[in-house]
């Protein structure tokens, strides 16, 4: 199971982290050094490059190292020094300092930072390299993954595995409530969530679904993936107030809270939940009968063997978009080349192998139970075919699936929207139009300041 989680929904310090990363990148003198694309590897001479990544669990680092060993076997003159468990802050600091100890190839779990990586020129634009090697990005990577790896035409990163979000449901609870199939539309979902809710003197014996934004993975961005929200207009300005999908989502979520007992009652029950990444997860304990979660949860459930009979399905879609059922929110890990690297030719060979070699992508996906990040890998017969995991592969292939767009100041716009959403669900902001308009102004001001 991969430990990386990108949801702003369970990272209350996200705004602080984003601000820190922005400051680091703003102060980095990375744009003036273009590195060297003609290192000795091109002529067959031995070259050693450094690869920094964030994975830390034994199965993850073994999977990376196995792929590196296969790469080195195919490229005997390129040697790779691998450094694990690296954060974005460490990457930013190293690229700012430069020098021989800085990494050549870097990866990040934070797709929200792509706009900053590209805009600051800290990471090399891979577009010309893809073109040189006749790799068509649109024919190689699913559209949402391609979208979250670029910013304003700068393809400064490529996807290296992905996360897709869908519905987990308790089959025994469904049967007891007389529900014969997972819901496909939100009206069906709401009705099922009410049927699955069993109250007791303390609040709930079982809750159909926890809709609150402080719930695990129920962040506004994850919900909005079911609407296909664009966030920004064609002029680059925040368009939350002008996009009816945002109002629709906020209204739906608030109404569902009311149907399930109200915000205060749900929040009290939420405080009884155990850790999201343990066997005390409320879906595993049976406290909730349905959950919005990523593909990695299938591996957790298989390992924990909770006393529930469970299955997966795509998360429901708005009734007006019923034909888009099967979609879901996507995000993932990204990888790129440091602008300061003096060994960019060798670095590109490694990045190209990790992100486009089908066997490499499939073996890594199988090992850490994430969604593979190329269209060829998604269709590979070597890919694990567990039915519950396959749901997420189908979500990744679905043409309606979407992601959050890159911004020059990272995911700050998501934090602004999330803060408004907290006030809306708690009844502190009842004028959606005014709240969204004010949030648009806040986002635009922050973007302008970051330029």
Short mmCIF file of N, CA, C and O in Angstrom, two decimals, residues 367-432:
data_model
loop_
_atom_site.label_atom_id
_atom_site.label_comp_id
_atom_site.label_asym_id
_atom_site.label_seq_id
_atom_site.Cartn_x
_atom_site.Cartn_y
_atom_site.Cartn_z
N UNK A 367 3.24 -3.68 -7.42
CA UNK A 367 3.97 -3.80 -6.16
C UNK A 367 3.41 -2.90 -5.07
O UNK A 367 3.36 -3.29 -3.90
N UNK A 368 2.98 -1.68 -5.42
CA UNK A 368 2.51 -0.76 -4.38
C UNK A 368 1.02 -0.46 -4.46
O UNK A 368 0.51 0.38 -3.73
N UNK A 369 0.34 -1.16 -5.37
CA UNK A 369 -1.12 -1.11 -5.46
C UNK A 369 -1.63 0.30 -5.75
O UNK A 369 -2.57 0.79 -5.12
N UNK A 370 -1.00 0.95 -6.71
CA UNK A 370 -1.49 2.22 -7.24
C UNK A 370 -1.93 2.01 -8.68
O UNK A 370 -1.63 0.98 -9.29
N UNK A 371 -2.61 2.99 -9.22
CA UNK A 371 -3.08 2.92 -10.60
C UNK A 371 -1.92 3.22 -11.55
O UNK A 371 -1.20 4.20 -11.36
N UNK A 372 -1.70 2.39 -12.57
CA UNK A 372 -0.63 2.68 -13.54
C UNK A 372 -0.95 3.94 -14.33
O UNK A 372 -2.11 4.31 -14.49
N UNK A 373 0.11 4.59 -14.84
CA UNK A 373 -0.06 5.93 -15.38
C UNK A 373 0.14 6.04 -16.89
O UNK A 373 0.36 7.15 -17.40
N UNK A 374 0.08 4.94 -17.62
CA UNK A 374 0.04 5.02 -19.07
C UNK A 374 -1.14 4.22 -19.58
O UNK A 374 -1.61 3.28 -18.93
N UNK A 375 -1.62 4.58 -20.75
CA UNK A 375 -2.74 3.87 -21.35
C UNK A 375 -2.37 2.43 -21.65
O UNK A 375 -3.18 1.51 -21.47
N UNK A 376 -1.13 2.20 -22.09
CA UNK A 376 -0.69 0.84 -22.39
C UNK A 376 -0.64 -0.01 -21.12
O UNK A 376 -1.05 -1.17 -21.12
N UNK A 377 -0.14 0.56 -20.02
CA UNK A 377 -0.05 -0.18 -18.76
C UNK A 377 -1.44 -0.50 -18.22
O UNK A 377 -1.65 -1.58 -17.63
N UNK A 378 -2.39 0.42 -18.40
CA UNK A 378 -3.75 0.18 -17.92
C UNK A 378 -4.41 -1.00 -18.63
O UNK A 378 -5.33 -1.61 -18.09
N UNK A 379 -3.93 -1.32 -19.82
CA UNK A 379 -4.50 -2.43 -20.60
C UNK A 379 -3.59 -3.66 -20.60
O UNK A 379 -3.89 -4.63 -21.30
N UNK A 380 -2.51 -3.63 -19.84
CA UNK A 380 -1.56 -4.73 -19.86
C UNK A 380 -2.13 -6.00 -19.21
O UNK A 380 -2.73 -5.93 -18.13
N UNK A 381 -1.94 -7.17 -19.83
CA UNK A 381 -2.39 -8.42 -19.21
C UNK A 381 -1.59 -8.78 -17.96
O UNK A 381 -2.01 -9.64 -17.19
N UNK A 382 -0.47 -8.11 -17.74
CA UNK A 382 0.35 -8.38 -16.56
C UNK A 382 -0.14 -7.61 -15.33
O UNK A 382 0.35 -7.84 -14.22
N UNK A 383 -1.09 -6.72 -15.53
CA UNK A 383 -1.60 -5.92 -14.42
C UNK A 383 -2.51 -6.74 -13.53
O UNK A 383 -3.30 -7.56 -14.02
N UNK A 384 -2.41 -6.54 -12.21
CA UNK A 384 -3.29 -7.24 -11.27
C UNK A 384 -4.75 -7.01 -11.67
O UNK A 384 -5.15 -5.88 -11.95
N UNK A 385 -5.53 -8.09 -11.65
CA UNK A 385 -6.90 -7.99 -12.17
C UNK A 385 -7.95 -8.26 -11.11
O UNK A 385 -9.06 -8.69 -11.41
N UNK A 386 -7.65 -8.01 -9.83
CA UNK A 386 -8.63 -8.14 -8.78
C UNK A 386 -9.85 -7.28 -9.12
O UNK A 386 -9.71 -6.11 -9.46
N UNK A 387 -11.07 -7.82 -9.04
CA UNK A 387 -12.26 -7.07 -9.47
C UNK A 387 -12.44 -5.74 -8.74
O UNK A 387 -12.85 -4.75 -9.36
N UNK A 388 -12.14 -5.70 -7.45
CA UNK A 388 -12.32 -4.45 -6.71
C UNK A 388 -11.29 -3.41 -7.12
O UNK A 388 -11.57 -2.20 -7.11
N UNK A 389 -10.08 -3.83 -7.48
CA UNK A 389 -9.06 -2.91 -7.94
C UNK A 389 -9.35 -2.46 -9.37
O UNK A 389 -9.07 -1.33 -9.75
N UNK A 390 -9.91 -3.38 -10.16
CA UNK A 390 -10.20 -3.07 -11.57
C UNK A 390 -11.15 -1.89 -11.70
O UNK A 390 -11.09 -1.13 -12.68
N UNK A 391 -12.03 -1.70 -10.72
CA UNK A 391 -12.93 -0.55 -10.73
C UNK A 391 -12.15 0.75 -10.89
O UNK A 391 -12.52 1.65 -11.66
N UNK A 392 -11.02 0.84 -10.20
CA UNK A 392 -10.22 2.06 -10.23
C UNK A 392 -9.44 2.19 -11.54
O UNK A 392 -9.17 3.31 -12.00
N UNK A 393 -9.09 1.07 -12.14
CA UNK A 393 -8.46 1.11 -13.46
C UNK A 393 -9.45 1.65 -14.49
O UNK A 393 -9.09 2.45 -15.36
N UNK A 394 -10.71 1.22 -14.36
CA UNK A 394 -11.75 1.71 -15.27
C UNK A 394 -12.01 3.21 -15.06
O UNK A 394 -12.24 3.94 -16.02
N UNK A 395 -11.95 3.65 -13.80
CA UNK A 395 -12.11 5.08 -13.52
C UNK A 395 -10.98 5.87 -14.18
O UNK A 395 -11.19 6.93 -14.77
N UNK A 396 -9.76 5.34 -14.10
CA UNK A 396 -8.61 6.01 -14.71
C UNK A 396 -8.74 6.10 -16.22
O UNK A 396 -8.26 7.06 -16.85
N UNK A 397 -9.40 5.10 -16.81
CA UNK A 397 -9.57 5.10 -18.27
C UNK A 397 -10.77 5.91 -18.73
O UNK A 397 -10.89 6.23 -19.91
N UNK A 398 -11.67 6.23 -17.81
CA UNK A 398 -12.92 6.89 -18.18
C UNK A 398 -12.64 8.29 -18.73
O UNK A 398 -11.97 9.10 -18.06
N UNK A 399 -13.15 8.63 -19.90
CA UNK A 399 -12.87 9.95 -20.50
C UNK A 399 -13.46 11.12 -19.73
O UNK A 399 -13.05 12.26 -19.92
N UNK A 400 -14.41 10.86 -18.83
CA UNK A 400 -15.01 11.92 -18.03
C UNK A 400 -14.23 12.19 -16.75
O UNK A 400 -14.51 13.20 -16.07
N UNK A 401 -13.30 11.32 -16.36
CA UNK A 401 -12.55 11.53 -15.13
C UNK A 401 -11.76 12.83 -15.21
O UNK A 401 -11.37 13.27 -16.30
N UNK A 402 -11.53 13.45 -14.06
CA UNK A 402 -10.90 14.77 -14.07
C UNK A 402 -9.98 14.95 -12.88
O UNK A 402 -9.90 14.10 -12.00
N UNK A 403 -9.30 16.08 -12.86
CA UNK A 403 -8.39 16.39 -11.78
C UNK A 403 -8.48 17.88 -11.48
O UNK A 403 -9.29 18.60 -12.07
N UNK A 404 -7.68 18.36 -10.54
CA UNK A 404 -7.62 19.78 -10.25
C UNK A 404 -6.49 20.40 -11.06
O UNK A 404 -5.42 19.82 -11.20
N UNK A 405 -6.70 21.59 -11.63
CA UNK A 405 -5.68 22.19 -12.50
C UNK A 405 -4.51 22.76 -11.71
O UNK A 405 -4.62 23.08 -10.53
N UNK A 406 -3.36 22.86 -12.40
CA UNK A 406 -2.18 23.46 -11.79
C UNK A 406 -2.36 24.96 -11.67
O UNK A 406 -3.05 25.60 -12.48
N UNK A 407 -1.73 25.53 -10.66
CA UNK A 407 -1.77 26.97 -10.43
C UNK A 407 -0.38 27.44 -10.04
O UNK A 407 0.41 26.68 -9.47
N UNK A 408 -0.09 28.69 -10.32
CA UNK A 408 1.24 29.23 -10.05
C UNK A 408 1.59 29.18 -8.57
O UNK A 408 2.76 29.10 -8.20
N UNK A 409 0.59 29.21 -7.70
CA UNK A 409 0.84 29.15 -6.26
C UNK A 409 0.34 27.85 -5.64
O UNK A 409 -0.12 27.80 -4.50
N UNK A 410 0.44 26.78 -6.43
CA UNK A 410 0.11 25.46 -5.91
C UNK A 410 -1.37 25.28 -5.66
O UNK A 410 -2.22 25.75 -6.42
N UNK A 411 -1.70 24.60 -4.56
CA UNK A 411 -3.09 24.30 -4.23
C UNK A 411 -3.74 25.33 -3.34
O UNK A 411 -4.74 25.02 -2.69
N UNK A 412 -3.21 26.55 -3.33
CA UNK A 412 -3.78 27.59 -2.46
C UNK A 412 -5.24 27.85 -2.79
O UNK A 412 -6.05 28.12 -1.90
N UNK A 413 -5.61 27.77 -4.07
CA UNK A 413 -7.01 28.01 -4.43
C UNK A 413 -7.92 26.95 -3.86
O UNK A 413 -9.08 27.23 -3.52
N UNK A 414 -7.41 25.72 -3.72
CA UNK A 414 -8.22 24.67 -3.10
C UNK A 414 -8.42 24.93 -1.61
O UNK A 414 -9.48 24.64 -1.05
N UNK A 415 -7.39 25.45 -0.96
CA UNK A 415 -7.51 25.80 0.45
C UNK A 415 -8.57 26.89 0.64
O UNK A 415 -9.39 26.83 1.56
N UNK A 416 -8.57 27.88 -0.25
CA UNK A 416 -9.57 28.95 -0.16
C UNK A 416 -10.98 28.41 -0.31
O UNK A 416 -11.89 28.77 0.44
N UNK A 417 -11.16 27.53 -1.31
CA UNK A 417 -12.49 26.93 -1.51
C UNK A 417 -12.87 26.06 -0.32
O UNK A 417 -14.02 26.08 0.13
N UNK A 418 -11.92 25.33 0.19
CA UNK A 418 -12.22 24.44 1.31
C UNK A 418 -12.61 25.23 2.54
O UNK A 418 -13.53 24.83 3.28
N UNK A 419 -11.96 26.34 2.78
CA UNK A 419 -12.32 27.17 3.94
C UNK A 419 -13.75 27.69 3.82
O UNK A 419 -14.49 27.74 4.80
N UNK A 420 -14.13 28.08 2.60
CA UNK A 420 -15.52 28.50 2.39
C UNK A 420 -16.46 27.32 2.63
O UNK A 420 -17.50 27.47 3.29
N UNK A 421 -16.08 26.14 2.12
CA UNK A 421 -16.93 24.96 2.27
C UNK A 421 -17.15 24.61 3.74
O UNK A 421 -18.26 24.20 4.13
N UNK A 422 -16.12 24.78 4.57
CA UNK A 422 -16.29 24.53 6.01
C UNK A 422 -17.37 25.43 6.59
O UNK A 422 -18.20 25.00 7.40
N UNK A 423 -17.35 26.71 6.19
CA UNK A 423 -18.33 27.65 6.71
C UNK A 423 -19.74 27.33 6.20
O UNK A 423 -20.72 27.47 6.93
N UNK A 424 -19.83 26.88 4.95
CA UNK A 424 -21.14 26.55 4.37
C UNK A 424 -21.75 25.36 5.09
O UNK A 424 -22.92 25.40 5.50
N UNK A 425 -21.00 24.30 5.28
CA UNK A 425 -21.57 23.10 5.89
C UNK A 425 -21.95 23.33 7.35
O UNK A 425 -22.87 22.70 7.87
N UNK A 426 -21.22 24.22 8.02
CA UNK A 426 -21.49 24.51 9.44
C UNK A 426 -22.57 25.56 9.62
O UNK A 426 -22.94 25.88 10.76
N UNK A 427 -23.10 26.10 8.52
CA UNK A 427 -24.15 27.10 8.63
C UNK A 427 -23.65 28.50 8.93
O UNK A 427 -24.43 29.39 9.26
N UNK A 428 -22.34 28.73 8.79
CA UNK A 428 -21.77 30.05 9.05
C UNK A 428 -21.84 30.96 7.82
O UNK A 428 -21.69 32.17 7.94
N UNK A 429 -22.04 30.36 6.64
CA UNK A 429 -22.16 31.13 5.41
C UNK A 429 -23.35 30.57 4.63
O UNK A 429 -23.31 29.45 4.13
N UNK A 430 -24.40 31.35 4.57
CA UNK A 430 -25.63 30.90 3.90
C UNK A 430 -25.87 31.58 2.55
O UNK A 430 -26.79 31.22 1.84
N UNK A 431 -25.04 32.54 2.23
CA UNK A 431 -25.14 33.22 0.94
C UNK A 431 -24.05 32.68 0.03
O UNK A 431 -22.93 33.21 0.00
N UNK A 432 -24.37 31.63 -0.71
CA UNK A 432 -23.37 30.97 -1.55
C UNK A 432 -22.80 31.91 -2.60
O UNK A 432 -21.58 31.92 -2.85
#
